[in-house]
């Protein structure tokens, strides 16, 4: 069993890693203290900064949240820019302004996907403060939405959002015994918690529920990975043909559950690790259904019967009201 699976299945052997988790906690606490005391510098661009992150590792719905925020604020007249570390990409010169034609192998999975979905600029830079300055000064953005980076305290922020899926915080331990980057107490300091599960995760206390909102991932359409053709009869096609589903995201089961809810039956389910670098050997020859995040990596070698599901994050109106209120109050 992988370490990540052990975090979410109450395996007792992870207790052996608790001494390392204690060390991780002490080092993280010292780092945060150094920022508070000014021993480590932090700064902020002229633009307003929104952080979309989490207190645990792995994917859990940050990208749909980022896209939803950018679309909403752009419709209100804000000039939005997206900032990402570019995890998994080979780009070496920063800050780098992502093009919609850039491959995920160069810029990372999420930036490649976001640049295809949005018209606003996407910039990658492992030094978030530098990337934020570039978006603010060079690209004239007045709002910067940072995809991940909750723990990147060198970049000051105006609004913090934590995104969670149904797995919550797993066993509740810090790395490496558990999935947490910071303790559960950190949730008290963020502005909003977004969860994308049917029920509020059990780790959300009564105290936190007042700032917790739900995001529903709404399936919008099936798109052919190779041609871009739209299909409205994937369910019928999957019934008539042998069909496989693959997912290389934080929680592949979430995608497979979505297919089941759409009444699509697949003869083969292929879970892969998050940020998996797909090759043509991973791809079955029959009909294949996948996430949009996986499709941007598979497109160069996709065959004619590969399809991805486009989804939109529907978040209750209160969420956007809170963001706008905060942005309007910041000078």
mmCIF file of C-alpha atoms in Angstrom:
data_model
loop_
_atom_site.group_PDB
_atom_site.id
_atom_site.type_symbol
_atom_site.label_atom_id
_atom_site.label_comp_id
_atom_site.label_asym_id
_atom_site.label_seq_id
_atom_site.Cartn_x
_atom_site.Cartn_y
_atom_site.Cartn_z
ATOM 1 C CA UNK A 1 0.000 0.000 0.000
ATOM 2 C CA UNK A 2 1.285 3.470 -0.899
ATOM 3 C CA UNK A 3 1.913 6.075 1.778
ATOM 4 C CA UNK A 4 -0.851 8.310 0.428
ATOM 5 C CA UNK A 5 -3.415 5.506 0.666
ATOM 6 C CA UNK A 6 -2.274 4.790 4.222
ATOM 7 C CA UNK A 7 -3.015 8.398 5.226
ATOM 8 C CA UNK A 8 -6.671 7.913 4.357
ATOM 9 C CA UNK A 9 -7.180 4.339 5.558
ATOM 10 C CA UNK A 10 -6.094 4.483 9.230
ATOM 11 C CA UNK A 11 -3.087 2.219 8.814
ATOM 12 C CA UNK A 12 -1.241 1.866 12.122
ATOM 13 C CA UNK A 13 2.261 1.629 10.665
ATOM 14 C CA UNK A 14 2.234 5.363 9.868
ATOM 15 C CA UNK A 15 2.733 5.934 13.631
ATOM 16 C CA UNK A 16 6.354 4.964 13.034
ATOM 17 C CA UNK A 17 6.693 8.214 11.075
ATOM 18 C CA UNK A 18 5.385 10.467 13.854
ATOM 19 C CA UNK A 19 8.894 11.499 15.039
ATOM 20 C CA UNK A 20 9.508 12.877 11.543
ATOM 21 C CA UNK A 21 6.134 14.637 11.661
ATOM 22 C CA UNK A 22 7.190 16.276 14.931
ATOM 23 C CA UNK A 23 10.375 17.496 13.279
ATOM 24 C CA UNK A 24 8.343 18.799 10.325
ATOM 25 C CA UNK A 25 6.063 20.678 12.737
ATOM 26 C CA UNK A 26 8.985 22.312 14.559
ATOM 27 C CA UNK A 27 10.695 23.414 11.347
ATOM 28 C CA UNK A 28 7.433 24.774 9.925
ATOM 29 C CA UNK A 29 6.664 26.638 13.161
ATOM 30 C CA UNK A 30 10.136 28.201 13.193
ATOM 31 C CA UNK A 31 9.706 29.290 9.586
ATOM 32 C CA UNK A 32 6.341 30.942 10.291
ATOM 33 C CA UNK A 33 7.817 32.657 13.349
ATOM 34 C CA UNK A 34 10.703 33.970 11.243
ATOM 35 C CA UNK A 35 8.209 35.596 8.857
ATOM 36 C CA UNK A 36 6.250 37.131 11.744
ATOM 37 C CA UNK A 37 9.411 38.577 13.302
ATOM 38 C CA UNK A 38 10.678 39.891 9.970
ATOM 39 C CA UNK A 39 13.707 37.598 9.924
ATOM 40 C CA UNK A 40 12.442 36.302 6.586
ATOM 41 C CA UNK A 41 11.110 38.946 4.222
ATOM 42 C CA UNK A 42 7.631 38.976 2.760
ATOM 43 C CA UNK A 43 5.936 41.378 0.412
ATOM 44 C CA UNK A 44 2.953 42.022 -1.783
ATOM 45 C CA UNK A 45 2.420 43.611 -5.210
ATOM 46 C CA UNK A 46 0.082 46.526 -5.842
ATOM 47 C CA UNK A 47 -2.534 44.033 -7.032
ATOM 48 C CA UNK A 48 -4.847 42.301 -4.595
ATOM 49 C CA UNK A 49 -3.872 38.694 -3.881
ATOM 50 C CA UNK A 50 -6.231 35.740 -3.428
ATOM 51 C CA UNK A 51 -4.726 32.424 -2.325
ATOM 52 C CA UNK A 52 -6.500 29.186 -3.248
ATOM 53 C CA UNK A 53 -4.771 26.382 -1.380
ATOM 54 C CA UNK A 54 -5.137 23.632 1.170
ATOM 55 C CA UNK A 55 -3.587 22.354 4.365
ATOM 56 C CA UNK A 56 -3.024 18.887 2.896
ATOM 57 C CA UNK A 57 -1.065 17.552 -0.044
ATOM 58 C CA UNK A 58 -2.656 16.323 -3.242
ATOM 59 C CA UNK A 59 -5.343 17.556 -5.584
ATOM 60 C CA UNK A 60 -8.762 18.300 -4.162
ATOM 61 C CA UNK A 61 -10.484 20.788 -6.449
ATOM 62 C CA UNK A 62 -8.305 23.897 -6.390
ATOM 63 C CA UNK A 63 -8.222 24.304 -10.183
ATOM 64 C CA UNK A 64 -12.034 24.443 -10.712
ATOM 65 C CA UNK A 65 -12.161 26.918 -7.816
ATOM 66 C CA UNK A 66 -9.500 29.129 -9.413
ATOM 67 C CA UNK A 67 -11.325 29.057 -12.757
ATOM 68 C CA UNK A 68 -14.671 29.892 -11.131
ATOM 69 C CA UNK A 69 -13.189 32.870 -9.249
ATOM 70 C CA UNK A 70 -11.402 34.199 -12.338
ATOM 71 C CA UNK A 71 -14.550 33.969 -14.471
ATOM 72 C CA UNK A 72 -16.670 35.714 -11.851
ATOM 73 C CA UNK A 73 -14.246 38.551 -11.116
ATOM 74 C CA UNK A 74 -13.512 39.080 -14.822
ATOM 75 C CA UNK A 75 -17.250 39.476 -15.415
ATOM 76 C CA UNK A 76 -17.227 42.194 -12.731
ATOM 77 C CA UNK A 77 -14.533 44.175 -14.523
ATOM 78 C CA UNK A 78 -11.445 43.025 -12.649
ATOM 79 C CA UNK A 79 -8.248 42.325 -14.576
ATOM 80 C CA UNK A 80 -7.317 38.904 -13.212
ATOM 81 C CA UNK A 81 -4.066 37.000 -13.466
ATOM 82 C CA UNK A 82 -3.318 33.424 -12.375
ATOM 83 C CA UNK A 83 -0.109 32.544 -10.543
ATOM 84 C CA UNK A 84 1.166 28.982 -10.175
ATOM 85 C CA UNK A 85 4.385 27.301 -9.201
ATOM 86 C CA UNK A 86 4.300 25.204 -12.361
ATOM 87 C CA UNK A 87 4.826 21.931 -10.516
ATOM 88 C CA UNK A 88 5.947 19.094 -12.778
ATOM 89 C CA UNK A 89 7.019 21.362 -15.646
ATOM 90 C CA UNK A 90 10.511 21.617 -17.132
ATOM 91 C CA UNK A 91 10.539 25.390 -17.636
ATOM 92 C CA UNK A 92 13.710 26.927 -16.167
ATOM 93 C CA UNK A 93 13.313 30.653 -16.874
ATOM 94 C CA UNK A 94 10.976 32.595 -14.594
ATOM 95 C CA UNK A 95 8.617 34.329 -14.420
ATOM 96 C CA UNK A 96 7.130 32.610 -17.459
ATOM 97 C CA UNK A 97 3.917 33.727 -19.178
ATOM 98 C CA UNK A 98 2.115 30.510 -20.152
ATOM 99 C CA UNK A 99 0.754 30.181 -23.685
ATOM 100 C CA UNK A 100 -2.352 28.126 -24.434
ATOM 101 C CA UNK A 101 -0.240 25.960 -26.746
ATOM 102 C CA UNK A 102 2.362 25.102 -24.082
ATOM 103 C CA UNK A 103 2.622 21.442 -23.152
ATOM 104 C CA UNK A 104 2.083 20.335 -19.525
ATOM 105 C CA UNK A 105 5.592 18.863 -19.589
ATOM 106 C CA UNK A 106 6.906 22.431 -19.885
ATOM 107 C CA UNK A 107 4.596 24.417 -17.593
ATOM 108 C CA UNK A 108 2.836 21.829 -15.393
ATOM 109 C CA UNK A 109 -0.603 20.222 -15.553
ATOM 110 C CA UNK A 110 -2.748 22.887 -13.904
ATOM 111 C CA UNK A 111 -1.251 25.956 -15.651
ATOM 112 C CA UNK A 112 -1.632 24.224 -19.027
ATOM 113 C CA UNK A 113 -5.285 23.449 -18.318
ATOM 114 C CA UNK A 114 -6.108 26.901 -16.930
ATOM 115 C CA UNK A 115 -4.478 28.707 -19.859
ATOM 116 C CA UNK A 116 -6.716 26.747 -22.239
ATOM 117 C CA UNK A 117 -9.869 27.558 -20.267
ATOM 118 C CA UNK A 118 -9.346 31.246 -19.476
ATOM 119 C CA UNK A 119 -8.424 34.352 -21.433
ATOM 120 C CA UNK A 120 -6.626 35.977 -18.496
ATOM 121 C CA UNK A 121 -2.825 35.631 -18.199
ATOM 122 C CA UNK A 122 -1.301 32.625 -16.443
ATOM 123 C CA UNK A 123 2.224 32.968 -15.044
ATOM 124 C CA UNK A 124 4.379 30.287 -13.436
ATOM 125 C CA UNK A 125 7.168 31.029 -10.986
ATOM 126 C CA UNK A 126 8.395 28.970 -8.009
ATOM 127 C CA UNK A 127 9.178 32.313 -6.346
ATOM 128 C CA UNK A 128 5.570 33.425 -5.938
ATOM 129 C CA UNK A 129 6.393 36.973 -4.868
ATOM 130 C CA UNK A 130 8.396 37.560 -8.051
ATOM 131 C CA UNK A 131 5.657 36.055 -10.208
ATOM 132 C CA UNK A 132 3.047 38.218 -8.491
ATOM 133 C CA UNK A 133 5.099 41.362 -9.149
ATOM 134 C CA UNK A 134 5.318 40.390 -12.823
ATOM 135 C CA UNK A 135 1.552 39.945 -13.112
ATOM 136 C CA UNK A 136 0.931 43.228 -11.325
ATOM 137 C CA UNK A 137 3.504 45.488 -12.992
ATOM 138 C CA UNK A 138 4.260 43.971 -16.400
ATOM 139 C CA UNK A 139 0.825 42.489 -17.179
ATOM 140 C CA UNK A 140 -1.217 45.162 -15.333
ATOM 141 C CA UNK A 141 -3.391 42.750 -13.344
ATOM 142 C CA UNK A 142 -5.317 44.213 -10.416
ATOM 143 C CA UNK A 143 -6.245 40.833 -8.894
ATOM 144 C CA UNK A 144 -3.888 37.857 -8.665
ATOM 145 C CA UNK A 145 -5.353 34.416 -7.987
ATOM 146 C CA UNK A 146 -2.654 32.101 -6.685
ATOM 147 C CA UNK A 147 -3.239 28.425 -7.467
ATOM 148 C CA UNK A 148 -1.832 26.781 -4.326
ATOM 149 C CA UNK A 149 0.674 28.636 -2.158
ATOM 150 C CA UNK A 150 -1.163 28.815 1.174
ATOM 151 C CA UNK A 151 2.129 28.027 2.921
ATOM 152 C CA UNK A 152 4.192 30.398 0.742
ATOM 153 C CA UNK A 153 4.358 33.165 3.348
ATOM 154 C CA UNK A 154 6.845 35.268 1.404
ATOM 155 C CA UNK A 155 3.807 36.432 -0.589
ATOM 156 C CA UNK A 156 1.386 38.464 1.511
ATOM 157 C CA UNK A 157 -2.265 37.999 0.699
ATOM 158 C CA UNK A 158 -5.631 39.701 1.063
ATOM 159 C CA UNK A 159 -7.928 36.655 0.978
ATOM 160 C CA UNK A 160 -7.277 32.994 1.785
ATOM 161 C CA UNK A 161 -9.353 30.059 0.556
ATOM 162 C CA UNK A 162 -8.864 26.434 1.564
ATOM 163 C CA UNK A 163 -10.336 23.752 -0.717
ATOM 164 C CA UNK A 164 -11.211 20.276 0.579
ATOM 165 C CA UNK A 165 -12.680 17.157 -0.920
ATOM 166 C CA UNK A 166 -14.596 14.381 0.792
ATOM 167 C CA UNK A 167 -11.401 12.846 2.179
ATOM 168 C CA UNK A 168 -10.983 15.809 4.511
ATOM 169 C CA UNK A 169 -7.683 15.705 6.386
ATOM 170 C CA UNK A 170 -7.208 11.943 6.407
ATOM 171 C CA UNK A 171 -5.668 10.671 9.652
ATOM 172 C CA UNK A 172 -5.000 14.251 10.791
ATOM 173 C CA UNK A 173 -1.220 13.867 11.065
ATOM 174 C CA UNK A 174 1.393 16.180 9.608
ATOM 175 C CA UNK A 175 3.752 14.989 6.896
ATOM 176 C CA UNK A 176 5.053 12.333 6.484
ATOM 177 C CA UNK A 177 2.817 10.358 8.885
ATOM 178 C CA UNK A 178 -0.226 12.092 7.416
ATOM 179 C CA UNK A 179 -1.237 14.360 4.540
ATOM 180 C CA UNK A 180 -1.158 17.698 6.387
ATOM 181 C CA UNK A 181 1.183 20.566 5.538
ATOM 182 C CA UNK A 182 -0.150 22.531 8.511
ATOM 183 C CA UNK A 183 -2.238 21.619 11.522
ATOM 184 C CA UNK A 184 -6.017 21.719 11.480
ATOM 185 C CA UNK A 185 -5.878 24.918 13.582
ATOM 186 C CA UNK A 186 -4.799 26.782 10.441
ATOM 187 C CA UNK A 187 -8.394 26.578 9.194
ATOM 188 C CA UNK A 188 -9.435 29.125 11.830
ATOM 189 C CA UNK A 189 -7.354 31.810 10.110
ATOM 190 C CA UNK A 190 -8.525 31.449 6.505
ATOM 191 C CA UNK A 191 -11.388 33.490 5.061
ATOM 192 C CA UNK A 192 -13.390 30.699 3.404
ATOM 193 C CA UNK A 193 -13.348 26.902 3.285
ATOM 194 C CA UNK A 194 -14.681 25.335 0.079
ATOM 195 C CA UNK A 195 -15.637 21.658 0.077
ATOM 196 C CA UNK A 196 -16.676 19.706 -2.999
ATOM 197 C CA UNK A 197 -18.277 16.701 -1.320
ATOM 198 C CA UNK A 198 -21.955 16.007 -0.727
ATOM 199 C CA UNK A 199 -21.531 16.273 3.038
ATOM 200 C CA UNK A 200 -19.414 18.738 4.997
ATOM 201 C CA UNK A 201 -16.127 16.945 5.867
ATOM 202 C CA UNK A 202 -16.092 15.688 9.455
ATOM 203 C CA UNK A 203 -13.007 17.768 10.230
ATOM 204 C CA UNK A 204 -15.060 20.974 9.852
ATOM 205 C CA UNK A 205 -16.114 21.961 13.361
ATOM 206 C CA UNK A 206 -19.316 23.818 14.188
ATOM 207 C CA UNK A 207 -17.194 26.930 14.662
ATOM 208 C CA UNK A 208 -15.920 26.725 11.071
ATOM 209 C CA UNK A 209 -19.224 25.948 9.362
ATOM 210 C CA UNK A 210 -20.167 29.637 9.157
ATOM 211 C CA UNK A 211 -17.334 30.213 6.681
ATOM 212 C CA UNK A 212 -17.716 26.947 4.782
ATOM 213 C CA UNK A 213 -19.335 26.814 1.343
ATOM 214 C CA UNK A 214 -19.995 23.964 -1.063
ATOM 215 C CA UNK A 215 -18.756 23.641 -4.619
ATOM 216 C CA UNK A 216 -20.572 21.240 -6.910
ATOM 217 C CA UNK A 217 -18.549 19.951 -9.834
ATOM 218 C CA UNK A 218 -21.006 20.054 -12.712
ATOM 219 C CA UNK A 219 -20.310 17.942 -15.791
ATOM 220 C CA UNK A 220 -20.878 20.146 -18.839
ATOM 221 C CA UNK A 221 -19.848 18.185 -21.929
ATOM 222 C CA UNK A 222 -17.680 15.452 -23.388
ATOM 223 C CA UNK A 223 -14.900 16.597 -25.708
ATOM 224 C CA UNK A 224 -12.773 14.482 -28.023
ATOM 225 C CA UNK A 225 -9.159 14.754 -26.883
ATOM 226 C CA UNK A 226 -7.724 14.575 -30.391
ATOM 227 C CA UNK A 227 -10.199 16.567 -32.511
ATOM 228 C CA UNK A 228 -12.038 18.788 -30.024
ATOM 229 C CA UNK A 229 -15.372 17.411 -31.262
ATOM 230 C CA UNK A 230 -18.276 17.652 -28.792
ATOM 231 C CA UNK A 231 -20.404 14.554 -28.089
ATOM 232 C CA UNK A 232 -23.759 14.307 -26.343
ATOM 233 C CA UNK A 233 -24.122 10.524 -26.518
ATOM 234 C CA UNK A 234 -21.104 9.193 -24.622
ATOM 235 C CA UNK A 235 -23.338 7.055 -22.402
ATOM 236 C CA UNK A 236 -24.761 5.282 -25.432
ATOM 237 C CA UNK A 237 -21.297 4.852 -26.963
ATOM 238 C CA UNK A 238 -19.934 3.382 -23.718
ATOM 239 C CA UNK A 239 -22.769 0.844 -23.701
ATOM 240 C CA UNK A 240 -22.073 -0.268 -27.258
ATOM 241 C CA UNK A 241 -18.281 -0.365 -26.944
ATOM 242 C CA UNK A 242 -15.707 -1.632 -24.497
ATOM 243 C CA UNK A 243 -14.921 1.423 -22.382
ATOM 244 C CA UNK A 244 -12.040 2.282 -20.045
ATOM 245 C CA UNK A 245 -11.709 5.202 -17.655
ATOM 246 C CA UNK A 246 -8.419 6.618 -16.416
ATOM 247 C CA UNK A 247 -7.599 9.345 -13.921
ATOM 248 C CA UNK A 248 -4.270 10.739 -12.748
ATOM 249 C CA UNK A 249 -5.598 13.184 -10.159
ATOM 250 C CA UNK A 250 -5.432 13.508 -6.376
ATOM 251 C CA UNK A 251 -8.445 11.237 -5.856
ATOM 252 C CA UNK A 252 -9.192 9.121 -8.957
ATOM 253 C CA UNK A 253 -12.230 7.605 -7.233
ATOM 254 C CA UNK A 254 -13.926 10.987 -7.468
ATOM 255 C CA UNK A 255 -13.847 10.856 -11.280
ATOM 256 C CA UNK A 256 -14.991 7.240 -11.359
ATOM 257 C CA UNK A 257 -17.895 8.133 -9.048
ATOM 258 C CA UNK A 258 -18.842 10.952 -11.406
ATOM 259 C CA UNK A 259 -19.032 8.479 -14.292
ATOM 260 C CA UNK A 260 -21.258 6.222 -12.223
ATOM 261 C CA UNK A 261 -23.538 9.161 -11.406
ATOM 262 C CA UNK A 262 -23.755 9.868 -15.147
ATOM 263 C CA UNK A 263 -24.802 6.211 -15.640
ATOM 264 C CA UNK A 264 -21.679 5.429 -17.646
ATOM 265 C CA UNK A 265 -20.390 1.924 -17.084
ATOM 266 C CA UNK A 266 -16.732 1.201 -17.789
ATOM 267 C CA UNK A 267 -15.263 -2.264 -18.031
ATOM 268 C CA UNK A 268 -11.883 -1.025 -16.778
ATOM 269 C CA UNK A 269 -10.934 1.660 -14.222
ATOM 270 C CA UNK A 270 -7.323 2.836 -14.334
ATOM 271 C CA UNK A 271 -6.223 5.023 -11.382
ATOM 272 C CA UNK A 272 -2.847 6.770 -11.674
ATOM 273 C CA UNK A 273 -0.924 8.983 -9.223
ATOM 274 C CA UNK A 274 -1.497 12.731 -9.300
ATOM 275 C CA UNK A 275 0.703 14.442 -11.935
ATOM 276 C CA UNK A 276 1.448 11.085 -13.591
ATOM 277 C CA UNK A 277 3.433 11.500 -16.800
ATOM 278 C CA UNK A 278 1.380 9.460 -19.239
ATOM 279 C CA UNK A 279 2.820 7.605 -22.207
ATOM 280 C CA UNK A 280 1.058 5.856 -25.064
ATOM 281 C CA UNK A 281 1.588 2.569 -23.201
ATOM 282 C CA UNK A 282 -0.861 3.757 -20.517
ATOM 283 C CA UNK A 283 -3.615 4.235 -23.073
ATOM 284 C CA UNK A 284 -5.976 1.335 -23.924
ATOM 285 C CA UNK A 285 -6.891 0.921 -27.595
ATOM 286 C CA UNK A 286 -10.633 0.959 -26.919
ATOM 287 C CA UNK A 287 -12.839 3.907 -25.930
ATOM 288 C CA UNK A 288 -11.157 5.866 -23.113
ATOM 289 C CA UNK A 289 -12.765 8.431 -20.805
ATOM 290 C CA UNK A 290 -10.603 10.787 -18.742
ATOM 291 C CA UNK A 291 -10.427 14.073 -16.863
ATOM 292 C CA UNK A 292 -9.587 17.331 -18.607
ATOM 293 C CA UNK A 293 -6.401 17.581 -16.559
ATOM 294 C CA UNK A 294 -5.229 14.228 -17.945
ATOM 295 C CA UNK A 295 -6.350 15.096 -21.470
ATOM 296 C CA UNK A 296 -3.905 17.997 -21.819
ATOM 297 C CA UNK A 297 -1.054 15.520 -21.280
ATOM 298 C CA UNK A 298 -2.479 12.692 -23.375
ATOM 299 C CA UNK A 299 -3.435 14.809 -26.399
ATOM 300 C CA UNK A 300 -0.084 14.383 -28.271
ATOM 301 C CA UNK A 301 -0.634 10.617 -28.582
ATOM 302 C CA UNK A 302 -4.417 10.293 -28.151
ATOM 303 C CA UNK A 303 -6.326 8.069 -30.555
ATOM 304 C CA UNK A 304 -9.689 8.914 -32.113
ATOM 305 C CA UNK A 305 -11.781 7.419 -29.303
ATOM 306 C CA UNK A 306 -10.366 9.345 -26.336
ATOM 307 C CA UNK A 307 -12.778 11.701 -24.558
ATOM 308 C CA UNK A 308 -12.503 14.037 -21.593
ATOM 309 C CA UNK A 309 -15.204 15.387 -19.329
ATOM 310 C CA UNK A 310 -15.314 19.154 -19.003
ATOM 311 C CA UNK A 311 -16.539 20.289 -15.583
ATOM 312 C CA UNK A 312 -17.427 23.618 -14.020
ATOM 313 C CA UNK A 313 -17.246 24.454 -10.340
ATOM 314 C CA UNK A 314 -20.615 25.808 -9.182
ATOM 315 C CA UNK A 315 -20.140 27.662 -5.894
ATOM 316 C CA UNK A 316 -22.889 29.357 -3.916
ATOM 317 C CA UNK A 317 -23.242 33.117 -4.381
ATOM 318 C CA UNK A 318 -22.196 33.880 -0.793
ATOM 319 C CA UNK A 319 -18.665 32.797 -1.689
ATOM 320 C CA UNK A 320 -18.249 35.440 -4.392
ATOM 321 C CA UNK A 321 -19.929 38.062 -2.219
ATOM 322 C CA UNK A 322 -17.329 37.486 0.496
ATOM 323 C CA UNK A 323 -14.487 37.835 -1.999
ATOM 324 C CA UNK A 324 -15.849 41.058 -3.478
ATOM 325 C CA UNK A 325 -16.500 42.554 -0.044
ATOM 326 C CA UNK A 326 -12.901 41.882 0.956
ATOM 327 C CA UNK A 327 -11.461 43.214 -2.302
ATOM 328 C CA UNK A 328 -13.526 46.386 -1.980
ATOM 329 C CA UNK A 329 -12.315 46.914 1.585
ATOM 330 C CA UNK A 330 -8.614 46.581 0.703
ATOM 331 C CA UNK A 331 -6.838 49.782 -0.253
#
